[in-house]
Amino acid sequence: MDPLGKKELIDFYNLHLKHFGDSPHALRWTPEGQLKRYDILLNIAGDIEKKRILDFGCGKGDFYGYLKSKGLNVIYHGIDINERLIQLAKYKYPEAKFISIDIEEDEHNQKYDIIFICGVFNLRVAGIEETMKNVLKILFKLCEKAMHINLLTYYNPQRSVELFYVKPEEIINYIIKELSLKFSLTHDKEDIFLSIFKT
């Protein structure tokens, strides 16, 4: 990741965590928006019972808490670049596995059945588009069944200057050329939901 972008990202969420505490707002979500995206991701993922799950960009473990609330039994692993968020996740959910690493710099070879990536690339920081593509390529090598991804769509009529929006046609082109010919995409007013499958 671009060093400046990495610092921007960590500083942004540290400041929001200090200001908002343990709430979705610390991650620049509304509670309703976070729950909506979790519901959609879980729905498109299908049966994840007893699957090896990676929650990439897990923040403070909210998606794990959501899975617990649904009574799902999964082999969960959360990764985030932000050490403070990981410390909070470990405090909240000591039974789960959370680690703070930079997936582009630190070696990580563990395999997963399913990888979830929710809102990880939403903040516009230096080098974010290149980082997104590189991270997707790295994670797809660790994935044995599917990756399910939430992105912000460029075609939202109310875009914010501080957020990063993706053109669906461009990310589809990248997926076809670099990752897999087997994928599905759902698009609404605000979001893109991508599922990329191992062929």
Coordinates of N, CA and C in Angstrom, one line a residue:
M1 N 0.8 -1.2 0.0 CA 0.0 0.0 0.0 C 0.9 1.2 0.0
D2 N 0.4 2.3 -0.7 CA 1.1 3.5 -0.7 C 1.3 4.0 0.8
P3 N 2.6 4.3 1.2 CA 2.8 4.6 2.6 C 2.0 5.8 3.1
L4 N 1.8 6.8 2.3 CA 0.9 7.9 2.7 C -0.5 7.4 2.8
G5 N -1.0 6.6 1.9 CA -2.3 6.1 2.0 C -2.6 5.3 3.2
K6 N -1.6 4.5 3.6 CA -1.6 3.6 4.8 C -1.7 4.5 6.0
K7 N -0.9 5.5 6.1 CA -1.0 6.4 7.2 C -2.3 7.1 7.3
E8 N -2.8 7.6 6.2 CA -4.1 8.3 6.1 C -5.2 7.3 6.6
L9 N -5.2 6.1 6.2 CA -6.2 5.1 6.5 C -6.2 4.9 8.0
I10 N -5.0 4.6 8.6 CA -4.9 4.3 10.0 C -5.3 5.5 10.9
D11 N -4.8 6.6 10.5 CA -5.1 7.9 11.3 C -6.6 8.2 11.2
F12 N -7.2 8.0 10.1 CA -8.6 8.3 9.9 C -9.5 7.5 10.9
Y13 N -9.2 6.2 10.9 CA -10.0 5.3 11.7 C -9.7 5.4 13.2
N14 N -8.4 5.7 13.5 CA -8.1 5.9 14.9 C -8.8 7.1 15.5
L15 N -8.9 8.2 14.7 CA -9.6 9.4 15.1 C -11.1 9.1 15.2
H16 N -11.7 8.4 14.3 CA -13.1 8.1 14.4 C -13.4 7.2 15.6
L17 N -12.5 6.2 15.9 CA -12.7 5.4 17.0 C -12.6 6.2 18.3
K18 N -11.7 7.1 18.4 CA -11.6 8.0 19.6 C -12.9 8.8 19.7
H19 N -13.4 9.3 18.6 CA -14.6 10.2 18.7 C -15.9 9.4 18.9
F20 N -16.1 8.3 18.2 CA -17.3 7.6 18.2 C -17.4 6.4 19.1
G21 N -16.2 5.9 19.6 CA -16.1 4.7 20.4 C -16.6 3.4 19.6
D22 N -17.0 2.5 20.4 CA -17.4 1.2 19.8 C -18.8 1.2 19.2
S23 N -18.9 1.9 18.0 CA -20.1 2.0 17.3 C -19.8 1.9 15.8
P24 N -20.8 1.6 14.9 CA -20.5 1.5 13.5 C -20.0 2.9 12.9
H25 N -20.4 4.0 13.6 CA -19.9 5.3 13.1 C -18.4 5.4 13.2
A26 N -17.7 4.6 14.1 CA -16.3 4.6 14.1 C -15.6 4.2 12.8
L27 N -16.4 3.4 12.1 CA -15.9 2.8 10.8 C -16.6 3.5 9.6
R28 N -17.2 4.6 9.9 CA -17.9 5.5 8.9 C -19.1 4.7 8.3
W29 N -19.8 3.9 9.1 CA -21.1 3.3 8.8 C -22.2 3.9 9.6
T30 N -23.4 3.8 9.1 CA -24.5 4.0 10.0 C -24.9 2.6 10.5
P31 N -25.5 2.4 11.6 CA -25.9 1.1 12.1 C -26.8 0.4 11.0
E32 N -27.7 1.1 10.4 CA -28.6 0.5 9.4 C -27.9 0.1 8.2
G33 N -26.9 1.0 7.7 CA -26.2 0.7 6.5 C -25.3 -0.5 6.7
Q34 N -24.7 -0.6 7.9 CA -23.8 -1.8 8.2 C -24.6 -3.1 8.2
L35 N -25.7 -3.1 8.9 CA -26.6 -4.3 8.9 C -27.1 -4.7 7.5
K36 N -27.5 -3.7 6.8 CA -28.0 -4.0 5.4 C -26.9 -4.7 4.6
R37 N -25.7 -4.2 4.6 CA -24.6 -4.8 3.8 C -24.2 -6.2 4.3
Y38 N -24.2 -6.3 5.7 CA -24.0 -7.7 6.2 C -25.1 -8.7 5.8
D39 N -26.3 -8.3 5.8 CA -27.4 -9.1 5.4 C -27.3 -9.5 3.9
I40 N -26.9 -8.6 3.1 CA -26.8 -8.9 1.7 C -25.6 -9.8 1.4
L41 N -24.5 -9.6 2.1 CA -23.3 -10.4 1.9 C -23.6 -11.8 2.4
L42 N -24.2 -12.0 3.5 CA -24.5 -13.3 4.0 C -25.5 -14.0 3.1
N43 N -26.4 -13.3 2.5 CA -27.4 -13.9 1.6 C -26.8 -14.4 0.3
I44 N -25.9 -13.6 -0.2 CA -25.2 -14.1 -1.5 C -24.2 -15.2 -1.2
A45 N -23.7 -15.2 0.0 CA -22.7 -16.3 0.3 C -23.3 -17.6 0.5
G46 N -24.6 -17.7 0.9 CA -25.3 -18.9 1.0 C -24.9 -19.6 2.3
D47 N -24.8 -20.9 2.3 CA -24.5 -21.7 3.5 C -23.0 -21.6 3.9
I48 N -22.7 -21.0 5.0 CA -21.3 -20.8 5.4 C -21.1 -21.6 6.7
E49 N -22.0 -22.4 7.2 CA -21.9 -23.2 8.4 C -20.6 -24.1 8.3
K50 N -19.8 -23.9 9.4 CA -18.6 -24.7 9.6 C -17.5 -24.5 8.5
K51 N -17.7 -23.4 7.8 CA -16.7 -23.0 6.7 C -15.6 -22.2 7.4
R52 N -14.4 -22.2 6.7 CA -13.2 -21.4 7.1 C -13.4 -20.0 6.5
I53 N -13.6 -19.0 7.4 CA -14.0 -17.7 6.9 C -12.9 -16.7 7.2
L54 N -12.5 -15.9 6.3 CA -11.7 -14.7 6.5 C -12.5 -13.5 6.3
D55 N -12.5 -12.7 7.4 CA -13.1 -11.3 7.4 C -12.0 -10.3 7.2
F56 N -11.8 -10.0 5.9 CA -10.6 -9.1 5.6 C -11.0 -7.6 5.8
G57 N -10.2 -6.9 6.6 CA -10.6 -5.5 7.0 C -11.7 -5.6 8.0
C58 N -11.4 -6.5 9.0 CA -12.5 -6.8 10.0 C -12.7 -5.7 11.0
G59 N -11.9 -4.7 11.0 CA -12.1 -3.6 12.0 C -12.1 -4.1 13.4
K60 N -13.2 -3.7 14.1 CA -13.3 -4.1 15.5 C -14.2 -5.4 15.7
G61 N -14.3 -6.1 14.7 CA -15.0 -7.4 14.8 C -16.5 -7.4 14.7
D62 N -17.1 -6.4 14.1 CA -18.5 -6.3 14.0 C -19.2 -7.4 13.2
F63 N -18.5 -7.8 12.1 CA -19.1 -8.9 11.3 C -19.1 -10.2 12.0
Y64 N -18.1 -10.4 12.8 CA -18.1 -11.6 13.7 C -19.2 -11.6 14.7
G65 N -19.5 -10.4 15.3 CA -20.6 -10.3 16.2 C -21.9 -10.6 15.5
Y66 N -22.0 -10.1 14.2 CA -23.2 -10.3 13.4 C -23.4 -11.8 13.2
L67 N -22.3 -12.5 12.8 CA -22.4 -14.0 12.5 C -22.8 -14.7 13.8
K68 N -22.3 -14.3 15.0 CA -22.7 -14.9 16.2 C -24.2 -14.7 16.5
S69 N -24.7 -13.5 16.2 CA -26.1 -13.2 16.5 C -27.0 -14.0 15.6
K70 N -26.5 -14.5 14.5 CA -27.3 -15.4 13.6 C -27.1 -16.9 14.0
G71 N -26.3 -17.1 15.0 CA -26.2 -18.5 15.5 C -25.3 -19.4 14.6
L72 N -24.5 -18.7 13.8 CA -23.7 -19.5 12.8 C -22.4 -20.0 13.4
N73 N -22.1 -21.2 13.1 CA -20.9 -21.9 13.6 C -19.8 -21.9 12.5
V74 N -18.9 -21.0 12.5 CA -17.9 -20.9 11.5 C -16.5 -20.9 12.1
I75 N -15.5 -21.2 11.3 CA -14.1 -21.1 11.7 C -13.6 -19.7 11.2
Y76 N -13.7 -18.8 12.2 CA -13.5 -17.3 11.8 C -12.1 -16.9 12.0
H77 N -11.7 -16.0 11.1 CA -10.4 -15.3 11.2 C -10.5 -13.9 10.7
G78 N -10.2 -12.9 11.5 CA -10.3 -11.5 11.1 C -8.9 -10.9 11.0
I79 N -8.7 -10.1 9.9 CA -7.5 -9.4 9.6 C -7.8 -8.0 9.4
D80 N -6.9 -7.1 10.0 CA -7.0 -5.7 9.7 C -5.7 -5.0 9.9
I81 N -5.5 -4.0 9.1 CA -4.2 -3.3 9.1 C -4.0 -2.4 10.4
N82 N -5.2 -2.1 11.0 CA -5.2 -1.2 12.2 C -5.1 -1.9 13.5
E83 N -4.0 -1.7 14.2 CA -3.8 -2.4 15.4 C -4.8 -2.1 16.5
R84 N -5.2 -0.8 16.6 CA -6.1 -0.4 17.6 C -7.5 -1.1 17.5
L85 N -7.9 -1.2 16.2 CA -9.2 -1.8 16.0 C -9.1 -3.3 16.3
I86 N -8.0 -3.9 16.0 CA -7.8 -5.3 16.3 C -7.8 -5.6 17.8
Q87 N -7.1 -4.7 18.6 CA -7.1 -4.8 20.0 C -8.5 -4.8 20.6
L88 N -9.4 -3.9 20.0 CA -10.8 -3.8 20.5 C -11.5 -5.1 20.1
A89 N -11.3 -5.6 18.9 CA -11.9 -6.8 18.5 C -11.6 -8.0 19.4
K90 N -10.3 -8.1 19.8 CA -9.8 -9.2 20.7 C -10.5 -9.0 22.0
Y91 N -10.6 -7.8 22.5 CA -11.2 -7.5 23.8 C -12.7 -8.0 23.8
K92 N -13.4 -7.6 22.7 CA -14.8 -7.9 22.6 C -15.1 -9.4 22.4
Y93 N -14.3 -10.0 21.6 CA -14.5 -11.4 21.2 C -13.2 -12.3 21.4
P94 N -12.9 -12.5 22.6 CA -11.6 -13.2 22.9 C -11.6 -14.7 22.3
E95 N -12.7 -15.2 22.0 CA -12.8 -16.6 21.5 C -12.4 -16.6 20.0
A96 N -12.4 -15.5 19.3 CA -12.2 -15.4 17.9 C -10.7 -15.1 17.6
K97 N -10.3 -15.4 16.4 CA -8.9 -15.1 16.0 C -8.8 -13.8 15.2
F98 N -8.1 -12.8 15.7 CA -7.9 -11.6 15.1 C -6.4 -11.3 15.0
I99 N -5.9 -10.8 13.9 CA -4.5 -10.4 13.8 C -4.4 -9.1 13.0
S100 N -3.4 -8.3 13.3 CA -3.2 -7.0 12.6 C -1.9 -7.2 11.7
I101 N -2.2 -7.3 10.4 CA -1.1 -7.4 9.4 C -1.4 -6.5 8.2
D102 N -0.4 -6.2 7.4 CA -0.5 -5.6 6.1 C -0.4 -6.7 5.1
I103 N -1.5 -7.1 4.5 CA -1.5 -8.3 3.6 C -0.6 -8.1 2.4
E104 N -0.3 -6.9 2.1 CA 0.6 -6.6 0.9 C 2.1 -6.8 1.3
E105 N 2.4 -6.6 2.6 CA 3.8 -6.7 3.0 C 4.1 -7.9 3.9
D106 N 3.2 -8.4 4.7 CA 3.4 -9.5 5.6 C 3.0 -10.8 5.0
E107 N 3.8 -11.8 5.2 CA 3.5 -13.1 4.6 C 2.3 -13.7 5.4
H108 N 1.4 -14.2 4.6 CA 0.2 -14.9 5.2 C -0.3 -15.9 4.2
N109 N -0.2 -17.2 4.5 CA -0.4 -18.3 3.6 C -1.6 -19.2 4.0
Q110 N -2.3 -18.8 5.0 CA -3.5 -19.6 5.4 C -4.6 -19.6 4.4
K111 N -5.2 -20.7 4.2 CA -6.3 -20.9 3.2 C -7.6 -20.8 3.9
Y112 N -8.6 -20.3 3.1 CA -10.0 -20.1 3.6 C -11.0 -20.6 2.6
D113 N -12.1 -21.1 3.0 CA -13.2 -21.4 2.1 C -13.8 -20.2 1.5
I114 N -14.1 -19.2 2.4 CA -14.8 -18.0 1.9 C -14.1 -16.8 2.5
I115 N -14.0 -15.7 1.7 CA -13.4 -14.5 2.2 C -14.5 -13.4 2.0
F116 N -14.7 -12.6 3.1 CA -15.6 -11.5 3.0 C -14.8 -10.2 3.1
I117 N -15.1 -9.2 2.2 CA -14.5 -7.9 2.2 C -15.6 -6.9 2.1
C118 N -15.9 -6.3 3.2 CA -17.0 -5.4 3.3 C -16.6 -3.9 3.6
G119 N -16.7 -3.1 2.6 CA -16.4 -1.6 2.8 C -14.9 -1.3 3.0
V120 N -14.0 -2.3 2.7 CA -12.6 -2.1 3.0 C -12.0 -1.0 2.2
F121 N -12.5 -0.8 0.9 CA -11.9 0.1 0.0 C -12.7 1.4 -0.2
N122 N -13.5 1.8 0.9 CA -14.4 2.9 0.7 C -13.8 4.2 0.9
L123 N -12.7 4.3 1.6 CA -12.1 5.6 1.9 C -11.1 6.0 0.8
R124 N -11.2 7.2 0.3 CA -10.3 7.7 -0.7 C -9.0 8.1 -0.1
V125 N -8.0 7.3 -0.2 CA -6.6 7.6 0.3 C -5.6 7.4 -0.9
A126 N -4.4 7.8 -0.7 CA -3.4 7.7 -1.8 C -3.2 6.3 -2.2
G127 N -3.3 6.0 -3.5 CA -3.0 4.7 -4.1 C -4.1 3.7 -3.9
I128 N -5.4 4.1 -3.5 CA -6.4 3.1 -3.1 C -6.8 2.2 -4.3
E129 N -6.9 2.7 -5.5 CA -7.3 1.8 -6.6 C -6.3 0.7 -6.9
E130 N -5.0 1.1 -6.9 CA -3.9 0.1 -7.1 C -3.9 -0.9 -5.9
T131 N -4.1 -0.4 -4.7 CA -4.1 -1.3 -3.5 C -5.3 -2.3 -3.6
M132 N -6.5 -1.8 -4.0 CA -7.6 -2.7 -4.1 C -7.3 -3.8 -5.0
K133 N -6.8 -3.5 -6.2 CA -6.6 -4.6 -7.2 C -5.5 -5.6 -6.7
N134 N -4.5 -5.0 -6.1 CA -3.4 -5.9 -5.6 C -3.9 -6.8 -4.5
V135 N -4.7 -6.2 -3.5 CA -5.2 -7.0 -2.4 C -6.2 -8.1 -2.9
L136 N -7.0 -7.8 -3.8 CA -7.9 -8.8 -4.4 C -7.2 -10.0 -5.0
K137 N -6.1 -9.6 -5.7 CA -5.3 -10.7 -6.3 C -4.6 -11.6 -5.2
I138 N -4.1 -10.9 -4.2 CA -3.4 -11.7 -3.1 C -4.5 -12.6 -2.4
L139 N -5.6 -12.0 -2.1 CA -6.6 -12.8 -1.3 C -7.2 -13.9 -2.1
F140 N -7.4 -13.7 -3.4 CA -8.0 -14.8 -4.2 C -7.1 -16.0 -4.2
K141 N -5.8 -15.8 -4.0 CA -4.9 -17.0 -3.9 C -5.1 -17.8 -2.6
L142 N -5.6 -17.1 -1.6 CA -5.9 -17.7 -0.3 C -7.3 -18.3 -0.2
C143 N -8.1 -18.1 -1.3 CA -9.5 -18.5 -1.3 C -9.7 -19.8 -2.0
E144 N -10.5 -20.7 -1.4 CA -10.7 -22.0 -2.1 C -12.1 -22.1 -2.7
K145 N -13.0 -21.3 -2.3 CA -14.4 -21.3 -2.8 C -14.8 -20.0 -3.4
A146 N -14.9 -19.0 -2.6 CA -15.5 -17.7 -3.2 C -15.0 -16.5 -2.3
M147 N -14.9 -15.3 -2.9 CA -14.8 -14.1 -2.2 C -16.1 -13.3 -2.5
H148 N -16.6 -12.7 -1.4 CA -17.8 -11.8 -1.5 C -17.4 -10.4 -1.0
I149 N -17.6 -9.4 -1.9 CA -17.0 -8.1 -1.7 C -18.1 -7.0 -1.8
N150 N -18.0 -6.0 -1.0 CA -18.9 -4.8 -1.0 C -18.0 -3.6 -1.4
L151 N -18.4 -2.9 -2.4 CA -17.8 -1.7 -2.9 C -18.8 -0.6 -3.0
L152 N -18.4 0.7 -3.1 CA -19.3 1.8 -3.4 C -19.3 2.0 -4.9
T153 N -20.5 2.2 -5.4 CA -20.6 2.4 -6.9 C -20.4 3.8 -7.3
Y154 N -19.7 4.0 -8.4 CA -19.4 5.3 -9.0 C -20.7 5.9 -9.4
Y155 N -21.7 5.2 -9.7 CA -23.0 5.7 -10.2 C -23.9 6.2 -9.1
N156 N -23.5 6.2 -7.9 CA -24.3 6.9 -6.8 C -24.4 8.4 -7.2
P157 N -25.7 8.9 -7.3 CA -25.8 10.3 -7.6 C -25.4 11.2 -6.5
Q158 N -25.1 10.7 -5.3 CA -24.7 11.6 -4.2 C -23.4 11.1 -3.7
R159 N -22.3 11.3 -4.5 CA -21.0 10.9 -4.1 C -20.3 11.9 -3.2
S160 N -19.5 11.4 -2.3 CA -18.7 12.2 -1.3 C -17.3 12.3 -1.8
V161 N -16.7 13.5 -1.6 CA -15.3 13.6 -2.1 C -14.3 12.8 -1.3
E162 N -14.7 12.4 -0.1 CA -13.7 11.6 0.7 C -13.8 10.1 0.5
L163 N -14.8 9.7 -0.3 CA -15.0 8.2 -0.5 C -14.5 7.8 -1.9
F164 N -14.2 6.5 -2.0 CA -13.7 5.9 -3.2 C -14.8 5.1 -3.9
Y165 N -15.1 5.5 -5.1 CA -16.2 4.8 -5.8 C -15.6 4.0 -7.0
V166 N -16.2 2.9 -7.2 CA -15.8 2.0 -8.3 C -16.8 1.9 -9.4
K167 N -16.3 2.0 -10.6 CA -17.1 1.8 -11.8 C -17.3 0.2 -12.0
P168 N -18.5 -0.3 -12.0 CA -18.6 -1.7 -12.1 C -18.0 -2.3 -13.4
E169 N -18.1 -1.6 -14.5 CA -17.5 -2.1 -15.7 C -16.0 -2.3 -15.6
E170 N -15.4 -1.4 -14.9 CA -13.9 -1.5 -14.7 C -13.5 -2.6 -13.8
I171 N -14.2 -2.8 -12.7 CA -13.8 -3.9 -11.8 C -14.2 -5.3 -12.5
I172 N -15.2 -5.3 -13.3 CA -15.5 -6.6 -14.0 C -14.4 -6.9 -15.0
N173 N -13.9 -5.9 -15.7 CA -12.8 -6.1 -16.6 C -11.6 -6.6 -15.9
Y174 N -11.3 -6.0 -14.7 CA -10.1 -6.5 -14.0 C -10.3 -8.0 -13.5
I175 N -11.5 -8.3 -13.0 CA -11.8 -9.7 -12.6 C -11.6 -10.7 -13.7
I176 N -12.2 -10.4 -14.8 CA -12.1 -11.3 -16.0 C -10.6 -11.5 -16.4
K177 N -9.9 -10.4 -16.4 CA -8.5 -10.5 -16.9 C -7.5 -11.1 -15.9
E178 N -7.8 -10.8 -14.6 CA -6.8 -11.2 -13.6 C -7.2 -12.3 -12.6
L179 N -8.5 -12.5 -12.4 CA -8.9 -13.4 -11.3 C -9.7 -14.6 -11.8
S180 N -10.8 -14.4 -12.3 CA -11.7 -15.5 -12.6 C -12.8 -15.1 -13.7
L181 N -13.2 -16.1 -14.5 CA -14.3 -15.9 -15.4 C -15.6 -16.2 -14.7
K182 N -15.6 -16.7 -13.5 CA -16.8 -17.1 -12.8 C -17.1 -16.1 -11.7
F183 N -18.0 -15.2 -11.9 CA -18.4 -14.2 -10.9 C -19.8 -13.8 -11.1
S184 N -20.3 -13.1 -10.1 CA -21.6 -12.5 -10.2 C -21.6 -11.1 -9.5
L185 N -22.4 -10.2 -10.0 CA -22.4 -8.8 -9.5 C -23.9 -8.4 -9.3
T186 N -24.1 -7.7 -8.1 CA -25.4 -7.1 -7.9 C -25.1 -5.6 -7.6
H187 N -25.9 -4.8 -8.2 CA -25.7 -3.3 -8.2 C -27.0 -2.6 -7.8
D188 N -26.8 -1.7 -6.8 CA -28.0 -0.9 -6.4 C -27.6 0.6 -6.4
K189 N -28.4 1.4 -5.9 CA -28.1 2.9 -5.9 C -26.8 3.3 -5.3
E190 N -26.4 2.6 -4.2 CA -25.2 2.9 -3.5 C -24.0 2.0 -3.6
D191 N -24.3 0.7 -3.8 CA -23.3 -0.4 -3.6 C -23.2 -1.3 -4.8
I192 N -22.0 -1.9 -4.9 CA -21.7 -3.1 -5.7 C -21.5 -4.2 -4.8
F193 N -22.1 -5.4 -5.1 CA -21.8 -6.6 -4.3 C -21.3 -7.6 -5.3
L194 N -20.0 -8.0 -5.1 CA -19.4 -8.9 -6.1 C -19.1 -10.3 -5.4
S195 N -19.3 -11.3 -6.1 CA -18.9 -12.7 -5.7 C -18.0 -13.2 -6.8
I196 N -16.8 -13.6 -6.4 CA -15.8 -14.1 -7.3 C -15.5 -15.6 -6.9
F197 N -15.7 -16.5 -7.8 CA -15.6 -17.9 -7.5 C -14.4 -18.6 -8.1
K198 N -13.9 -19.5 -7.4 CA -12.8 -20.4 -8.0 C -13.5 -21.2 -9.1
T199 N -12.8 -21.3 -10.2 CA -13.4 -22.1 -11.3 C -13.0 -23.6 -11.2

